[in-house]
Coordinates of C-alpha atoms in Angstrom, one line a residue:
Q1338 CA 0.0 0.0 0.0
Q1339 CA 2.8 2.4 0.9
Q1340 CA 4.6 1.7 -2.4
A1341 CA 1.5 2.5 -4.4
I1342 CA 1.3 6.1 -3.1
D1343 CA 3.4 9.2 -3.8
P1344 CA 6.8 8.9 -2.3
S1345 CA 6.4 12.2 -0.5
K1346 CA 3.5 10.8 1.5
R1347 CA 5.0 7.5 2.5
H1348 CA 6.1 6.6 6.0
K1349 CA 9.7 7.5 6.9
W1350 CA 10.4 4.4 9.1
Y1351 CA 8.9 0.9 9.4
V1352 CA 9.2 -1.3 12.5
L1353 CA 8.7 -5.1 12.4
I1354 CA 8.1 -6.7 15.8
G1355 CA 6.7 -9.8 17.4
C1356 CA 3.4 -9.7 19.3
D1357 CA 5.3 -9.9 22.6
T1358 CA 7.6 -7.0 21.9
Y1359 CA 6.9 -3.6 23.6
I1360 CA 8.0 -0.5 21.6
N1361 CA 8.4 2.8 23.4
V1362 CA 7.6 5.0 20.4
P1363 CA 8.9 8.4 21.7
H1364 CA 12.2 6.7 22.7
L1365 CA 12.5 5.1 19.3
L1366 CA 11.8 8.3 17.4
K1367 CA 14.4 10.1 19.4
Q1368 CA 16.9 7.3 18.7
L1369 CA 16.3 7.5 15.0
E1370 CA 16.8 11.3 14.8
P1371 CA 20.5 11.1 13.7
Y1372 CA 19.5 8.8 10.8
N1373 CA 18.3 9.9 7.4
F1374 CA 15.3 7.9 6.3
T1375 CA 16.1 8.6 2.6
Q1376 CA 19.2 6.4 3.1
P1377 CA 18.9 2.6 3.4
Y1378 CA 19.1 1.8 7.1
F1379 CA 18.6 -1.7 8.6
I1380 CA 18.5 -1.2 12.4
G1381 CA 18.2 -3.6 15.3
G1382 CA 19.6 -4.4 18.7
S1383 CA 20.9 -8.0 18.8
V1384 CA 23.0 -10.1 16.4
G1385 CA 23.0 -13.9 15.8
E1386 CA 24.5 -16.3 13.3
Q1387 CA 22.6 -18.5 10.9
M1388 CA 22.6 -19.9 7.4
C1389 CA 21.8 -17.7 4.5
Y1390 CA 20.5 -19.1 1.2
H1391 CA 20.9 -17.9 -2.3
K1392 CA 20.1 -18.8 -5.9
K1393 CA 21.0 -22.2 -7.2
G1394 CA 20.9 -23.6 -3.6
T1395 CA 24.1 -22.0 -2.3
A1396 CA 24.3 -21.4 1.4
Y1397 CA 26.7 -19.8 3.8
K1398 CA 26.9 -18.7 7.4
S1399 CA 26.0 -15.1 8.1
L1400 CA 25.2 -12.7 10.9
F1401 CA 21.6 -11.5 11.2
I1402 CA 19.6 -9.0 13.3
G1403 CA 17.5 -10.9 15.7
G1404 CA 13.8 -10.3 15.4
N1405 CA 13.4 -10.7 19.2
T1406 CA 14.3 -7.0 19.6
A1407 CA 12.9 -5.3 16.5
H1408 CA 13.7 -4.7 12.8
V1409 CA 13.7 -1.1 11.9
F1410 CA 13.7 -0.2 8.1
S1411 CA 14.2 3.2 6.6
A1412 CA 11.8 4.2 3.8
A1413 CA 14.8 4.0 1.3
L1414 CA 15.5 0.4 2.4
V1415 CA 11.9 -0.7 2.1
Q1416 CA 11.8 0.8 -1.4
A1417 CA 14.9 -1.1 -2.4
L1418 CA 13.6 -4.4 -0.8
Y1419 CA 10.2 -4.3 -2.3
P1420 CA 10.9 -5.6 -5.8
H1421 CA 13.0 -8.5 -4.5
L1422 CA 10.9 -9.6 -1.4
S1423 CA 8.3 -12.0 -3.0
V1424 CA 10.8 -13.7 -5.3
Y1425 CA 13.3 -14.3 -2.4
V1426 CA 10.7 -15.7 0.0
E1427 CA 8.9 -17.8 -2.6
S1428 CA 11.8 -19.1 -4.7
I1429 CA 15.0 -18.8 -2.8
W1430 CA 14.4 -19.1 0.9
P1431 CA 13.7 -22.7 2.0
Q1432 CA 10.1 -23.7 1.9
P1433 CA 8.0 -25.4 4.7
N1434 CA 9.4 -28.5 6.4
H1435 CA 12.9 -27.1 6.2
T1436 CA 14.5 -26.2 9.5
S1437 CA 15.1 -22.6 8.4
A1438 CA 11.7 -22.0 6.9
A1439 CA 10.3 -20.1 9.8
L1440 CA 13.3 -18.0 10.5
S1441 CA 11.9 -14.8 9.1
D1442 CA 14.3 -12.5 10.8
V1443 CA 17.2 -14.5 9.3
A1444 CA 15.6 -14.4 5.8
L1445 CA 15.1 -10.6 5.9
S1446 CA 18.7 -10.1 7.1
C1447 CA 20.0 -12.4 4.3
L1448 CA 18.1 -10.6 1.6
I1449 CA 19.2 -7.2 2.8
F1450 CA 22.8 -8.2 2.9
S1451 CA 22.6 -9.9 -0.5
L1452 CA 21.5 -6.5 -1.9
G1453 CA 24.6 -4.9 -0.5
F1454 CA 23.2 -3.1 2.5
K1455 CA 24.6 -3.3 6.0
M1456 CA 23.1 -3.5 9.5
T1457 CA 23.2 -0.8 12.2
I1458 CA 23.1 -2.1 15.8
L1459 CA 21.9 0.4 18.4
P1460 CA 21.6 0.1 22.3
G1461 CA 18.2 0.0 23.8
F1462 CA 16.6 -2.7 21.6
F1463 CA 16.4 -5.3 24.4
R1464 CA 15.9 -9.0 23.6
R1465 CA 14.3 -9.7 27.0
S1466 CA 11.9 -8.1 29.5
P1467 CA 13.3 -5.5 32.0
N1468 CA 13.7 -8.1 34.7
G1469 CA 15.3 -10.5 32.2
I1470 CA 17.9 -7.9 31.1
I1471 CA 18.7 -7.1 34.8
K1472 CA 19.1 -10.8 35.6
E1473 CA 21.3 -11.4 32.6
F1474 CA 23.5 -8.3 32.7
G1475 CA 23.0 -6.8 36.2
R1476 CA 21.1 -3.7 37.2
K1477 CA 23.9 -1.1 36.6
E1478 CA 24.6 -2.4 33.1
A1479 CA 20.9 -2.5 32.2
L1480 CA 20.3 1.0 33.4
K1481 CA 23.0 2.5 31.2
V1482 CA 20.3 2.9 28.6
Q1483 CA 18.0 5.5 30.1
E1484 CA 15.5 5.5 27.2
P1485 CA 15.2 1.9 25.9
S1486 CA 13.3 1.6 22.6
S1487 CA 12.0 -2.0 22.9
W1488 CA 11.6 -4.9 25.3
H1489 CA 10.9 -8.5 24.4
Y1490 CA 8.9 -11.4 26.1
I1491 CA 6.4 -8.9 27.4
H1492 CA 3.0 -10.1 28.6
P1493 CA 0.0 -8.1 27.2
A1494 CA -0.8 -6.7 30.7
Q1495 CA 2.8 -5.7 31.2
M1496 CA 2.6 -3.7 27.9
I1497 CA 0.3 -1.3 29.6
D1498 CA 2.3 -1.3 32.8
L1499 CA 5.4 -0.3 30.9
D1500 CA 3.6 2.4 29.0
E1501 CA 2.4 3.9 32.3
F1502 CA 5.8 3.4 33.9
Y1503 CA 7.4 5.9 31.4
V1504 CA 4.9 8.7 32.3
Y1505 CA 5.8 10.1 35.7
H1506 CA 2.6 11.0 37.5
P1507 CA 3.8 12.5 40.8
I1508 CA 5.1 15.8 39.4
N1509 CA 1.9 16.3 37.4
D1510 CA 0.0 15.7 40.7
I1511 CA 2.0 18.3 42.5
K1512 CA 1.5 20.8 39.7
H1513 CA -2.3 20.2 40.0
Q1514 CA -2.1 20.6 43.8
L1515 CA -0.2 23.8 43.7
S1516 CA -2.2 25.5 40.9
S1517 CA -4.3 27.3 43.6
F1518 CA -1.1 28.9 45.0
N1519 CA -0.2 30.4 41.6
V1520 CA 3.1 28.6 41.7
Q1521 CA 5.0 28.7 38.3
F1522 CA 6.9 25.6 37.3
I1523 CA 9.9 25.3 35.0
D1524 CA 9.7 21.7 33.8
K1525 CA 12.5 20.5 31.6
S1526 CA 11.6 16.8 31.5
L1527 CA 14.0 14.1 30.4
S1528 CA 11.1 11.5 30.3
G1529 CA 10.5 9.7 27.0
H1530 CA 6.8 10.7 27.3
C1531 CA 7.4 14.4 27.9
H1532 CA 5.7 15.2 24.6
L1533 CA 2.4 14.1 26.3
T1534 CA 2.7 16.9 28.8
K1535 CA 4.7 19.3 26.5
T1536 CA 7.5 19.5 29.0
C1537 CA 10.5 18.1 27.0
A1538 CA 13.8 19.7 27.8
K1539 CA 14.7 21.3 24.5
D1540 CA 17.6 23.5 25.6
L1541 CA 18.9 21.9 28.8
K1542 CA 22.7 21.8 29.0
I1543 CA 24.9 19.1 30.4
L1544 CA 22.1 16.8 31.7
N1545 CA 20.2 14.6 29.3
S1546 CA 18.3 11.4 29.2
K1547 CA 21.5 9.3 29.3
N1548 CA 23.1 10.9 32.4
G1549 CA 20.2 12.4 34.1
M1550 CA 19.4 9.4 36.4
N1551 CA 23.0 9.3 37.7
P1552 CA 25.2 12.2 36.6
S1553 CA 28.8 12.0 37.5
L1554 CA 30.4 14.4 39.9
E1555 CA 32.1 16.1 36.9
D1556 CA 28.7 16.6 35.2
Q1557 CA 27.2 18.0 38.4
K1558 CA 30.0 20.5 38.7
R1559 CA 29.7 21.4 35.0
F1560 CA 25.9 21.9 35.4
Y1561 CA 26.5 24.4 38.2
E1562 CA 29.1 26.3 36.3
V1563 CA 26.9 26.6 33.2
Y1564 CA 23.8 27.7 35.2
K1565 CA 25.1 29.7 38.2
N1566 CA 24.6 33.0 36.4
D1567 CA 21.8 31.9 34.1
F1568 CA 18.9 34.4 34.0
E1569 CA 16.1 31.8 34.2
M1570 CA 17.9 29.9 36.9
N1571 CA 18.4 33.0 39.0
H1572 CA 14.6 33.4 39.2
V1573 CA 14.1 29.9 40.6
N1574 CA 13.1 29.8 44.3
A1575 CA 13.0 26.1 44.8
F1576 CA 13.8 22.7 43.2
I1577 CA 11.4 19.7 43.5
C1578 CA 12.9 16.3 43.0
F1579 CA 10.8 13.1 42.6
H1580 CA 12.1 10.4 40.3
P1581 CA 14.9 10.1 41.1
A1582 CA 14.8 12.0 44.4
S1583 CA 18.6 12.0 44.2
M1584 CA 18.4 14.5 41.4
C1585 CA 18.5 17.2 44.1
E1586 CA 22.2 16.5 44.6
V1587 CA 22.7 18.4 41.3
F1588 CA 20.9 21.4 42.7
M1589 CA 22.6 21.7 46.1
P1590 CA 25.3 24.2 45.0
F1591 CA 22.6 26.7 43.9
N1592 CA 21.7 27.5 47.5
R1593 CA 17.9 27.4 47.0
T1594 CA 15.1 25.5 48.8
L1595 CA 15.2 21.8 48.0
I1596 CA 12.0 19.8 48.1
V1597 CA 12.9 16.1 48.0
I1598 CA 9.9 13.8 47.7
A1599 CA 10.6 10.1 47.3
S1600 CA 7.8 8.3 45.4
T1601 CA 9.8 5.0 45.5
R1602 CA 12.9 3.8 47.3
Y1603 CA 15.1 6.9 47.4
E1604 CA 18.4 5.2 46.4
L1605 CA 17.1 5.0 42.8
G1606 CA 20.0 6.0 40.6
R1607 CA 22.5 5.5 43.5
F1608 CA 22.8 1.8 43.6
S1609 CA 26.5 1.2 44.4
K1610 CA 27.6 1.3 48.0
E1611 CA 29.7 4.5 47.6
E1612 CA 26.9 6.3 45.6
W1613 CA 24.3 5.4 48.2
R1614 CA 26.5 6.5 51.2
N1615 CA 27.3 9.8 49.5
W1616 CA 23.6 10.4 48.8
N1617 CA 22.8 9.6 52.4
K1618 CA 25.3 12.2 53.6
N1619 CA 24.0 14.8 51.1
L1620 CA 20.4 14.1 52.2
Q1621 CA 21.4 14.7 55.8
I1622 CA 23.0 18.0 54.8
I1623 CA 19.9 19.0 52.9
A1624 CA 17.7 18.1 55.9
S1625 CA 19.9 20.2 58.2
N1626 CA 18.6 23.4 56.6
S1627 CA 15.1 24.2 57.9
R1628 CA 14.0 25.8 54.6
N1629 CA 14.3 22.4 52.8
V1630 CA 11.8 19.6 52.8
I1631 CA 12.5 15.9 52.9
A1632 CA 9.4 13.8 52.3
G1633 CA 7.9 10.5 51.0
N1634 CA 4.7 10.5 49.2
N1635 CA 3.9 7.5 51.3
L1636 CA 4.8 6.4 54.9
Y1637 CA 6.9 3.4 53.7
D1638 CA 9.3 5.6 51.8
A1639 CA 9.4 8.2 54.7
E1640 CA 10.3 5.5 57.2
Y1641 CA 12.7 3.9 54.7
I1642 CA 14.6 7.2 54.4
R1643 CA 14.7 7.5 58.2
Y1644 CA 16.1 4.0 58.6
F1645 CA 19.1 4.7 56.5
T1646 CA 19.7 8.4 57.3
G1647 CA 18.0 9.3 60.6
V1648 CA 16.2 12.1 58.7
K1649 CA 12.5 12.4 59.9
A1650 CA 10.9 12.7 56.5
I1651 CA 7.3 14.0 56.4
V1652 CA 4.6 12.3 54.3
L1653 CA 3.1 14.3 51.4
P1654 CA 0.7 11.9 49.7
S1655 CA -0.4 12.4 46.1
L1656 CA -3.9 13.9 45.9
C1657 CA -4.8 12.9 42.3
A1658 CA -7.7 15.3 42.1
Y1659 CA -7.1 15.4 38.4
T1660 CA -9.1 12.2 37.8
N1661 CA -12.4 14.2 38.1
A1662 CA -14.2 11.0 38.7
S1663 CA -16.0 9.4 41.7
Y1664 CA -17.5 6.0 42.5
K1665 CA -20.8 5.3 40.7
Q1666 CA -21.4 1.6 40.5
V1667 CA -23.1 0.3 37.4
I1668 CA -25.1 -2.9 38.1
G1669 CA -23.7 -5.9 36.1
K1670 CA -20.1 -4.7 35.9
P1671 CA -17.6 -7.1 37.6
F1672 CA -15.2 -6.6 40.5
I1673 CA -11.8 -5.8 39.0
I1674 CA -8.7 -7.9 39.9
A1675 CA -5.7 -5.6 39.6
S1676 CA -2.6 -6.9 37.8
I1677 CA -0.7 -9.5 39.8
H1678 CA 3.0 -9.1 38.8
E1679 CA 4.3 -12.4 40.3
K1680 CA 3.3 -14.6 37.4
N1681 CA 3.6 -17.9 39.3
F1682 CA 1.2 -16.6 42.0
H1683 CA -1.3 -15.3 39.5
S1684 CA -2.6 -18.7 38.6
K1685 CA -2.5 -19.9 42.2
F1686 CA -4.6 -17.0 43.4
M1687 CA -7.1 -17.5 40.7
S1688 CA -7.3 -21.2 41.6
M1689 CA -7.9 -20.5 45.2
L1690 CA -10.5 -17.9 44.4
T1691 CA -12.3 -20.3 42.0
D1692 CA -12.3 -23.0 44.7
S1693 CA -13.7 -20.5 47.2
F1694 CA -16.6 -19.6 44.9
K1695 CA -17.4 -23.3 44.3
H1696 CA -17.4 -24.6 47.8
L1697 CA -19.1 -21.6 49.3
K1698 CA -21.6 -21.8 46.4
I1699 CA -21.4 -18.1 45.8
A1700 CA -21.4 -16.5 42.4
V1701 CA -19.8 -13.1 42.0
A1702 CA -18.6 -11.5 38.7
V1703 CA -14.8 -10.8 38.8
A1704 CA -12.5 -10.0 35.9
H1705 CA -8.9 -9.1 35.4
L1706 CA -8.3 -5.4 34.7
R1707 CA -6.6 -6.2 31.3
D1708 CA -9.3 -8.6 30.3
V1709 CA -11.9 -5.8 30.6
Y1710 CA -9.7 -3.0 29.3
K1711 CA -7.3 -4.2 26.7
S1712 CA -5.6 -0.7 26.5
H1713 CA -6.2 2.5 28.4
Y1714 CA -9.4 3.2 30.2
K1715 CA -11.1 6.4 31.4
Y1716 CA -11.1 7.0 35.2
S1717 CA -14.9 7.3 35.0
Q1718 CA -15.1 3.7 33.6
L1719 CA -13.1 2.3 36.4
A1720 CA -15.3 4.1 38.9
E1721 CA -18.3 2.1 37.6
H1722 CA -17.1 -1.2 38.9
P1723 CA -18.2 -2.4 42.4
G1724 CA -14.6 -2.6 43.7
I1725 CA -11.0 -3.6 43.0
I1726 CA -9.2 -6.7 44.4
Y1727 CA -5.5 -6.4 45.0
V1728 CA -2.6 -8.7 45.5
P1729 CA -0.1 -5.8 45.5
Y1730 CA 3.3 -5.9 43.8
Q1731 CA 4.4 -2.6 45.4
V1732 CA 3.8 -0.8 48.7
S1733 CA 2.7 2.4 47.0
V1734 CA 1.7 3.1 43.4
M1735 CA 0.0 6.1 41.7
S1736 CA -2.9 4.1 40.4
L1737 CA -3.8 3.1 44.0
F1738 CA -3.8 6.8 44.9
E1739 CA -6.1 7.5 42.0
Q1740 CA -8.5 4.7 42.8
Y1741 CA -8.7 5.6 46.5
R1742 CA -9.3 9.3 45.6
M1743 CA -12.2 8.2 43.3
N1744 CA -13.7 6.5 46.4
I1745 CA -13.6 3.0 44.8
P1746 CA -13.9 0.2 47.4
L1747 CA -10.6 -1.6 47.6
F1748 CA -10.0 -5.2 48.8
F1749 CA -6.5 -6.2 50.1
P1750 CA -5.1 -9.2 51.8
S1751 CA -4.6 -8.7 55.6
L1752 CA -1.1 -7.8 56.8
D1753 CA -0.6 -11.4 58.1
L1754 CA -1.8 -12.9 54.8
L1755 CA 0.3 -10.7 52.6
T1756 CA 3.3 -11.3 54.8
E1757 CA 2.8 -15.0 54.4
W1758 CA 2.3 -14.8 50.6
H1759 CA 5.3 -12.6 50.1
H1760 CA 7.6 -14.7 52.3
T1761 CA 6.5 -17.8 50.4
Y1762 CA 5.9 -16.6 46.8
G1763 CA 7.5 -13.1 46.7
V1764 CA 4.3 -11.4 45.6
V1765 CA 5.3 -7.8 46.4
N1766 CA 8.1 -8.2 44.0
E1767 CA 8.9 -4.5 43.4
R1768 CA 9.3 -3.6 47.1
T1769 CA 13.1 -3.7 46.9
W1770 CA 15.4 -2.9 44.1
D1771 CA 17.1 -6.3 44.7
S1772 CA 13.8 -8.0 44.1
V1773 CA 13.2 -6.1 40.9
S1774 CA 16.6 -7.3 39.7
G1775 CA 15.7 -10.9 40.6
K1776 CA 18.4 -11.2 43.2
K1777 CA 16.6 -11.1 46.6
K1778 CA 18.9 -10.5 49.5
N1779 CA 18.8 -10.8 53.3
A1780 CA 20.5 -7.4 53.9
S1781 CA 21.1 -4.0 52.4
I1782 CA 24.5 -3.0 51.1
V1783 CA 24.6 0.0 53.4
S1784 CA 23.7 -0.1 57.1
G1785 CA 20.8 1.5 58.8
V1786 CA 21.4 4.2 61.5
L1787 CA 18.4 3.4 63.8
D1788 CA 17.9 1.0 66.7
P1789 CA 19.5 -2.3 65.7
N1790 CA 16.2 -4.0 66.7
I1791 CA 14.5 -2.5 63.7
P1792 CA 14.9 -5.1 60.9
D1793 CA 16.5 -4.4 57.6
P1794 CA 13.9 -3.3 55.0
N1795 CA 15.7 -5.1 52.2
N1796 CA 15.7 -8.5 54.0
E1797 CA 13.4 -10.6 51.8
F1798 CA 13.9 -13.8 53.8
D1799 CA 13.0 -12.9 57.4
L1800 CA 9.3 -13.1 58.2
H1801 CA 9.5 -10.5 61.0
A1802 CA 11.4 -8.0 58.7
I1803 CA 8.8 -8.4 55.9
R1804 CA 5.9 -7.9 58.3
Y1805 CA 7.5 -4.9 60.0
W1806 CA 8.0 -3.0 56.8
L1807 CA 4.9 -4.1 54.9
K1808 CA 2.8 -2.5 57.7
F1809 CA 3.9 1.0 56.4
S1810 CA 2.3 0.3 52.9
D1811 CA -0.3 2.7 51.8
F1812 CA -3.1 0.1 51.9
Y1813 CA -2.4 -0.6 55.7
Q1814 CA -2.3 3.1 56.6
W1815 CA -5.4 4.4 54.9
P1816 CA -8.8 3.8 56.5
H1817 CA -11.8 2.0 55.0
I1818 CA -9.7 -0.5 53.0
I1819 CA -11.5 -3.9 53.1
Y1820 CA -9.1 -6.7 54.3
F1821 CA -9.4 -10.5 53.8
N1822 CA -7.6 -13.3 55.6
S1823 CA -8.3 -15.9 53.0
T1824 CA -10.0 -16.2 49.6
D1825 CA -13.0 -17.6 51.4
E1826 CA -13.3 -14.4 53.4
L1827 CA -12.7 -12.3 50.3
V1828 CA -15.7 -14.0 48.5
I1829 CA -17.9 -13.5 51.5
K1830 CA -16.9 -9.8 51.8
L1831 CA -17.6 -9.2 48.1
T1832 CA -21.2 -10.1 48.8
T1833 CA -21.8 -8.7 52.3
T1834 CA -19.9 -5.4 52.4
N1835 CA -21.9 -2.2 52.1
L1836 CA -19.9 -0.8 49.3
T1837 CA -21.9 2.4 49.1
Q1838 CA -21.1 3.2 52.8
V1839 CA -17.5 2.3 52.3
S1840 CA -17.2 4.7 49.4
L1841 CA -18.9 7.5 51.3
N1842 CA -16.5 7.0 54.2
M1843 CA -13.6 7.2 51.7
K1844 CA -15.0 10.4 50.3
V1845 CA -15.1 12.1 53.7
Y1846 CA -11.5 11.0 54.4
N1847 CA -10.4 12.3 51.0
A1848 CA -12.1 15.7 51.6
N1849 CA -10.2 16.0 55.0
L1850 CA -7.0 14.9 53.4
K1851 CA -7.3 17.6 50.7
Q1852 CA -7.6 20.3 53.4
Y1853 CA -4.6 18.8 55.3
L1854 CA -2.4 18.8 52.2
F1855 CA -3.4 22.3 51.3
E1856 CA -2.3 23.5 54.7
Q1857 CA 1.0 21.5 54.4
W1858 CA 1.9 23.0 51.1
R1859 CA 0.9 26.5 52.3
Q1860 CA 3.4 26.2 55.1
I1861 CA 6.1 24.8 52.8
L1862 CA 5.6 27.7 50.4
Q1863 CA 5.8 30.2 53.2
R1864 CA 9.2 28.9 54.0
I1865 CA 10.4 29.5 50.5
E1866 CA 9.1 33.1 50.5

């Protein structure tokens, strides 16, 4: 179809991927910027070796670009390939029943090479999932690519999770909260999805998407030298750092108010022992100035900071008033089961839940979130379901803030049950960075500074430590959450809970919280002035 239209109207680039490959389009487009689509480019991320076949049955070993990452073709290459493609596939490449017949990535590579074109291998086209890459190469090596273009072996539900991961909600929530204070933001985002909020850093010097997560000391010094007399920078009253919170190290020399709010474990970007220790020292220095603010947007991260630094971080939860939706149950819609990230436990939980429905002889409509909504959903749509059932993979996530603020009844395993499930199955598998990397440990690489009787938060093997830290999770701190000690109890509570009353109670709590947060931010902004 493309070849049949005017060349000026054709696509510039073509991407060929498998159904289990996730493509981050903004990252990909940014990566392709240096390349001219009018020149023949064959781009991918991994290389293998296989047999190539040619006319008259000749064969030879050749490298090829693995289709497990992605095949990216420039418009010029597609135009050059088009006249040869059918003939090659139908007459030259081995036909069905041959061992190479199904190797389409090899066939395409062989054809392209036979026409005299070369391959271009770029970083960021990953042949495994994020966890798979971390397990294979280690976390530090995997994080060298700050804006990956593709991941492979991705479950359909994880496609959406990855898409949402690359949009950082916390800063947008703060902007929404502070709009009533007439606060002006200078947002030079390095996120791959910054185009969605029109905040992309177009003229930022020194820092970029490659070094922004963990700039070297040299880059930090250069950043200060470049901006210390900058007109715009000299009008800045405060810096807010979220993701990573450690970004505030860069802004320390400017002698302005620093607002550090950890929305996840605060050592993000400072994973080595030396980096983490230095960040702890800097965080203590920041906290020593009364005009600065150290916070977690949840109690877990506030306590986590205190454990390693002694700094008493306050809690500034996300408000998420931007949803503009509230609970309004529509009869006939099922209870939603939120994504369960521990794949081995997913089937076990569903088996237990099914057994409970059967022997209790109770019928309740339940459905997985991604079975009901294949892609994105409107907040108002989610608010029409009777409630949401969780087996949490993290202690605090933005979607949970949103759902609670929409007054949707939420069902969670009790603290004892979740402790047992996590100890046995590792269900809260994004609680620690070690767990994310697939290398669970029984201790942190740096020591805590509190009472030695307080257990290590990164100990994934001690039942007491797990329970102690899980109790700080959002869903054990907020009122009106509905807890179950077994799937039997869950089934019973799905049918007996007064959901309307629960939602009304949540609504009252949210209204009071909004007033509390308004006052918190008013006091913080007064300090800045």
